[in-house]
Coordinates of C-alpha atoms and ligand atoms in Angstrom, one line a residue:
X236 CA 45.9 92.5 58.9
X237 CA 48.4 93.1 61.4
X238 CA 52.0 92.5 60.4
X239 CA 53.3 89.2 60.3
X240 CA 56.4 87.8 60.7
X241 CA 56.8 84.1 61.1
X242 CA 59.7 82.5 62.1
X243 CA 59.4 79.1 60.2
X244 CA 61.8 76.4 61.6
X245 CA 62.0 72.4 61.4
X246 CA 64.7 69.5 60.5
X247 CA 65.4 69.4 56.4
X248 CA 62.8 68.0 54.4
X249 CA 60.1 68.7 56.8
X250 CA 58.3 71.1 54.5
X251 CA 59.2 74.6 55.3
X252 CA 60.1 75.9 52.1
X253 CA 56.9 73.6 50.2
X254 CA 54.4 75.4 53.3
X255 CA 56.1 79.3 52.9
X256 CA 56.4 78.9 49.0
X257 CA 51.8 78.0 49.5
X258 CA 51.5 80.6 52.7
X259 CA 53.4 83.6 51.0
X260 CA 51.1 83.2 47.9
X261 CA 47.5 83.2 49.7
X262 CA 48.5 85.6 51.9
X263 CA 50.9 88.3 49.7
X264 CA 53.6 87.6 52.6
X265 CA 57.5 87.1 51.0
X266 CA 59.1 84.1 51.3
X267 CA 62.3 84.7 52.9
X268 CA 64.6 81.9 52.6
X269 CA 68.3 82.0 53.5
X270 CA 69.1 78.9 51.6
X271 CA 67.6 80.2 48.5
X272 CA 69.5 83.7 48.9
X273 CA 72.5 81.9 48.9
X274 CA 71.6 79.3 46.5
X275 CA 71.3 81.9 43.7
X276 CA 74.8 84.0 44.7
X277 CA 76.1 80.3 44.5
X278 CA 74.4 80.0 40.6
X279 CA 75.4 83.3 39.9
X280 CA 79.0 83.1 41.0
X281 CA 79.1 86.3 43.2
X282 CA 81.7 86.6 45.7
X283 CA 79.6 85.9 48.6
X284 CA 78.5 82.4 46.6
X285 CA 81.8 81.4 46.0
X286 CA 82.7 82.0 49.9
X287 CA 79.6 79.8 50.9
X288 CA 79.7 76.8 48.2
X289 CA 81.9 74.4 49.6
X290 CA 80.2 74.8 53.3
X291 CA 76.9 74.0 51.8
X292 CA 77.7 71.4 49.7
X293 CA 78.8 69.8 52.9
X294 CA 75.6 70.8 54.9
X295 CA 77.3 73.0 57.2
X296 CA 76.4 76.0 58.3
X297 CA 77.0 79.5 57.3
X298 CA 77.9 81.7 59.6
X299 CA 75.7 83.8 61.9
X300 CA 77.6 87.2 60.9
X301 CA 76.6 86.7 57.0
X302 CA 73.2 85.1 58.1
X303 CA 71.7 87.8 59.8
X304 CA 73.5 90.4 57.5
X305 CA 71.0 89.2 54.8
X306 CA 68.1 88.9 56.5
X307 CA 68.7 92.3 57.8
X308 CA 68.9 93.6 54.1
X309 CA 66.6 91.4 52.7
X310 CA 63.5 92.6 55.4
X311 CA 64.7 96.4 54.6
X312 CA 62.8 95.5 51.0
X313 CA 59.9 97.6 50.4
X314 CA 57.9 94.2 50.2
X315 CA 58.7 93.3 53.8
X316 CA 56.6 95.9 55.2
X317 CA 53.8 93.2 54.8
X318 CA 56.2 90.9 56.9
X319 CA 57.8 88.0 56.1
X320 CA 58.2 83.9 56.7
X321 CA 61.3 83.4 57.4
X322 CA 62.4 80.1 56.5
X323 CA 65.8 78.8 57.4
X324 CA 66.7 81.6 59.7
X325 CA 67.2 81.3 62.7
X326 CA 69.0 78.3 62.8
X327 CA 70.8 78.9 65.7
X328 CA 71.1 80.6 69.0
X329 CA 73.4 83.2 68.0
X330 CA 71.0 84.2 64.9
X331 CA 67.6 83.3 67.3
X332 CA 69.2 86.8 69.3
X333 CA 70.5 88.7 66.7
X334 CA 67.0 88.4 65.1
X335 CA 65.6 89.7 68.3
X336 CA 67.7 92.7 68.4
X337 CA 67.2 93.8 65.2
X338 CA 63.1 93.2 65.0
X339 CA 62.7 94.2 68.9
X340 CA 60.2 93.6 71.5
X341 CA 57.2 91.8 70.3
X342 CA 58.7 91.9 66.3
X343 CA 58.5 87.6 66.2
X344 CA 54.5 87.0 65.9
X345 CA 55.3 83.1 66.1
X346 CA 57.8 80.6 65.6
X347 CA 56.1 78.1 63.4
X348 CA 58.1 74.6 63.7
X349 CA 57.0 72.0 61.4
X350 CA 57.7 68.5 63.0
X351 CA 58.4 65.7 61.1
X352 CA 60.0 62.1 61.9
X353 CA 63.7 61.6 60.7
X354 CA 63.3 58.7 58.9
X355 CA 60.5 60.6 57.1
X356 CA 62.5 63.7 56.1
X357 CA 65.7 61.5 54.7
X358 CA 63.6 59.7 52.7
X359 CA 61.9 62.9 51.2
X360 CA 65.3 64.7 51.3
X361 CA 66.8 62.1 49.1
X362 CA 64.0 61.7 46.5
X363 CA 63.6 65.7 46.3
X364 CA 64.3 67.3 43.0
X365 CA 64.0 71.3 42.9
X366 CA 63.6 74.1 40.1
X367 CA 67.0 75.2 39.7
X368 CA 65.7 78.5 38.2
X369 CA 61.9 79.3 40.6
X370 CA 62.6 76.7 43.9
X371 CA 59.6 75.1 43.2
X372 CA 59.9 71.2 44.9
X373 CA 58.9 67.8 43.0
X374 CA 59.9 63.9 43.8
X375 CA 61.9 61.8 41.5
X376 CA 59.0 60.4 40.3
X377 CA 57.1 63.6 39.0
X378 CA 57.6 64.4 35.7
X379 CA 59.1 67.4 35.6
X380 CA 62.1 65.8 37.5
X381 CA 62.5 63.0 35.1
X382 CA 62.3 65.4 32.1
X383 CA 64.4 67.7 34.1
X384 CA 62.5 70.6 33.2
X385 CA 60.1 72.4 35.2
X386 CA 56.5 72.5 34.8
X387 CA 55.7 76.3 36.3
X388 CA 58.8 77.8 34.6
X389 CA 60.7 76.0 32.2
X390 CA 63.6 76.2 34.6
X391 CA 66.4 72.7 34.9
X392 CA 65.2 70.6 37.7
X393 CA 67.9 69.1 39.6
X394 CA 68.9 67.1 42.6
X395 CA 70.6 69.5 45.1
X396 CA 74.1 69.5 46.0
X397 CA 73.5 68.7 49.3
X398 CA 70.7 66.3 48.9
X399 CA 73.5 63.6 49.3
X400 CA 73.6 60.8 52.0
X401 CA 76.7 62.4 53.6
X402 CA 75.5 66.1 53.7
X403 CA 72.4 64.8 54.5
X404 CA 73.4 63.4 57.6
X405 CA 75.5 66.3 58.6
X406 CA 72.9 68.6 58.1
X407 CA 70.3 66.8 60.5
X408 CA 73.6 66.6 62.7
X409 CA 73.2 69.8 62.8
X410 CA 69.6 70.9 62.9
X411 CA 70.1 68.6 66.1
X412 CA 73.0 70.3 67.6
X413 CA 72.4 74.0 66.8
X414 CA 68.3 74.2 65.7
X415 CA 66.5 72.2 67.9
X416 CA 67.7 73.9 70.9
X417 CA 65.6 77.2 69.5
X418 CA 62.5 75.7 70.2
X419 CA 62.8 75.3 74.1
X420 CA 63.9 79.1 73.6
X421 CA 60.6 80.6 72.2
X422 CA 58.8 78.0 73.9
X423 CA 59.9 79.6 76.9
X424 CA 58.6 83.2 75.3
X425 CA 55.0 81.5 74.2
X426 CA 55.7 82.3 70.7
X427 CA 56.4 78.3 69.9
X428 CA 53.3 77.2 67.3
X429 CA 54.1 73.5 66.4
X430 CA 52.6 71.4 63.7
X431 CA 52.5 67.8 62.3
X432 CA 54.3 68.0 59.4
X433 CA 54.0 64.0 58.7
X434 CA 50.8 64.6 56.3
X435 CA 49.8 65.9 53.1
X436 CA 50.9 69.3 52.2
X437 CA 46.9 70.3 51.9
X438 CA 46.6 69.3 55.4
X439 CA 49.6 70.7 56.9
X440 CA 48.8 74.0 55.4
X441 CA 45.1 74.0 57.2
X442 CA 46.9 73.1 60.6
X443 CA 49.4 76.2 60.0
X444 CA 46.3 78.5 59.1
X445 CA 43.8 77.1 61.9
X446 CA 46.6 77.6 64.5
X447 CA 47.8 81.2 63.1
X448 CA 44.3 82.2 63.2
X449 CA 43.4 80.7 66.7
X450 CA 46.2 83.4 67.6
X451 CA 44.6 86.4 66.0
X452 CA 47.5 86.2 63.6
X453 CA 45.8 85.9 60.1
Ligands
AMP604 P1 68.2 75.3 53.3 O1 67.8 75.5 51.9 O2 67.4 76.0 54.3 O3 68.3 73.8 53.6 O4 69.7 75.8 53.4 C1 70.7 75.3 52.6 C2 72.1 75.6 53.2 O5 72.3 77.0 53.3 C3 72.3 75.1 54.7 O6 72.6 73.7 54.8 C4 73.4 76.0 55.1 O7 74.6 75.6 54.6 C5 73.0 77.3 54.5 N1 72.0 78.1 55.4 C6 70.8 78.5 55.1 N2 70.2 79.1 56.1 C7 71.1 79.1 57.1 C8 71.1 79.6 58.4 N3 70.1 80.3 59.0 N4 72.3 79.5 59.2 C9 73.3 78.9 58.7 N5 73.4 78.3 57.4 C10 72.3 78.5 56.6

């Protein structure tokens, strides 16, 4: 299989970390995803998680700079030689170009955006509980998340910091003003795959894998 490297983008909530966490596992691709990466410098207390907690928490963005600086590292892994889904990055314009400097002509195989409603994603958004310890996702109602302890790893399961109302809103705010702009920009470049992310997760993953496929990409 050739190389694959799949830019994975969509508002919060609309299942990109759920559909890369079931995509890297039947197909031995790594899940790259920003937010995790800096989730876990956060949990460990590292220098670069104590420069990004308080912007998170609020559901604002990083910066680009710091972005791109660890996708860059993390695709130099031996395991990305496979490729990689990159969920969460790029967010923006500035990281949409950076990206394409440092992969190069013809290094994006597609920009998979998974569309959801907005009133769909807050809803899931605010009932989302996560593994604090192996990501995986669960609703308030599973119960894992109201024994707090997860089922795959034995990890806490919590509500995320910026699973709140406020940064809620401020992150849509700004998947609005600085995400949503990307996909006019690979549209543009015929790498834009899009896919109803408003159904079950079983049937959004066959839509991802029908439409890779129809592109001679898995
Ligand atoms: P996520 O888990 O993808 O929702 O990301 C959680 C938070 O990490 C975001 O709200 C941002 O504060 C930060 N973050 C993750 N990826 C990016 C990115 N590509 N650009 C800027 N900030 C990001």
């Amino acid at each position: 299989m050739k190389r694959l490297v799949l830019v994975v983008v969509g508002k919060q909530g609309a299942g990109k970390g759920t559909q890369c966490a079931v995509l890297s596992e039947k197909h031995a691709i790594p899940h790259v995803s920003t937010g995790d990466i800096l989730r876990a410098a956060v949990k460990a207390g590292s220098d670069l998680g104590r420069q990004v907690k308080a912007v998170m928490d609020a559901g604002e963005l990083v910066s680009d700079e710091l972005i791109m600086s660890l996708v860059a590292e993390r695709l130099r892994e031996p395991d990305a030689t496979n490729g990689a889904l990159l969920d969460g990055a790029t967010r923006t314009l500035g990281q949409a170009e950076a990206l394409d400097a440092m992969l190069g002509e013809g290094g994006i195989s597609a920009v998979l955006n998974i569309d959801a409603p907005t009133d769909k994603v807050v809803a899931r958004l605010s009932s989302r509980r996560v593994c604090q310890e192996c990501g995986t996702i669960y609703t308030d109602s599973d119960p894992a998340a109201i024994s707090g302890t997860c089922e795959k790893c034995g990890g806490d399961v919590i509500q995320r910091a910026d699973d709140t109302p406020d940064a809620i809103a401020t992150r849509l705010n700004a998947y609005t003003r600085d995400t949503a702009p990307l996909l006019d920009f690979y549209e543009r470049r015929g790498l834009l795959v899009t896919v109803n992310g408003d159904q079950p997760v079983d049937a959004v993953t066959a839509e991802i894998e029908a439409a890779l496929s129809a592109r001679g990409l898995l």
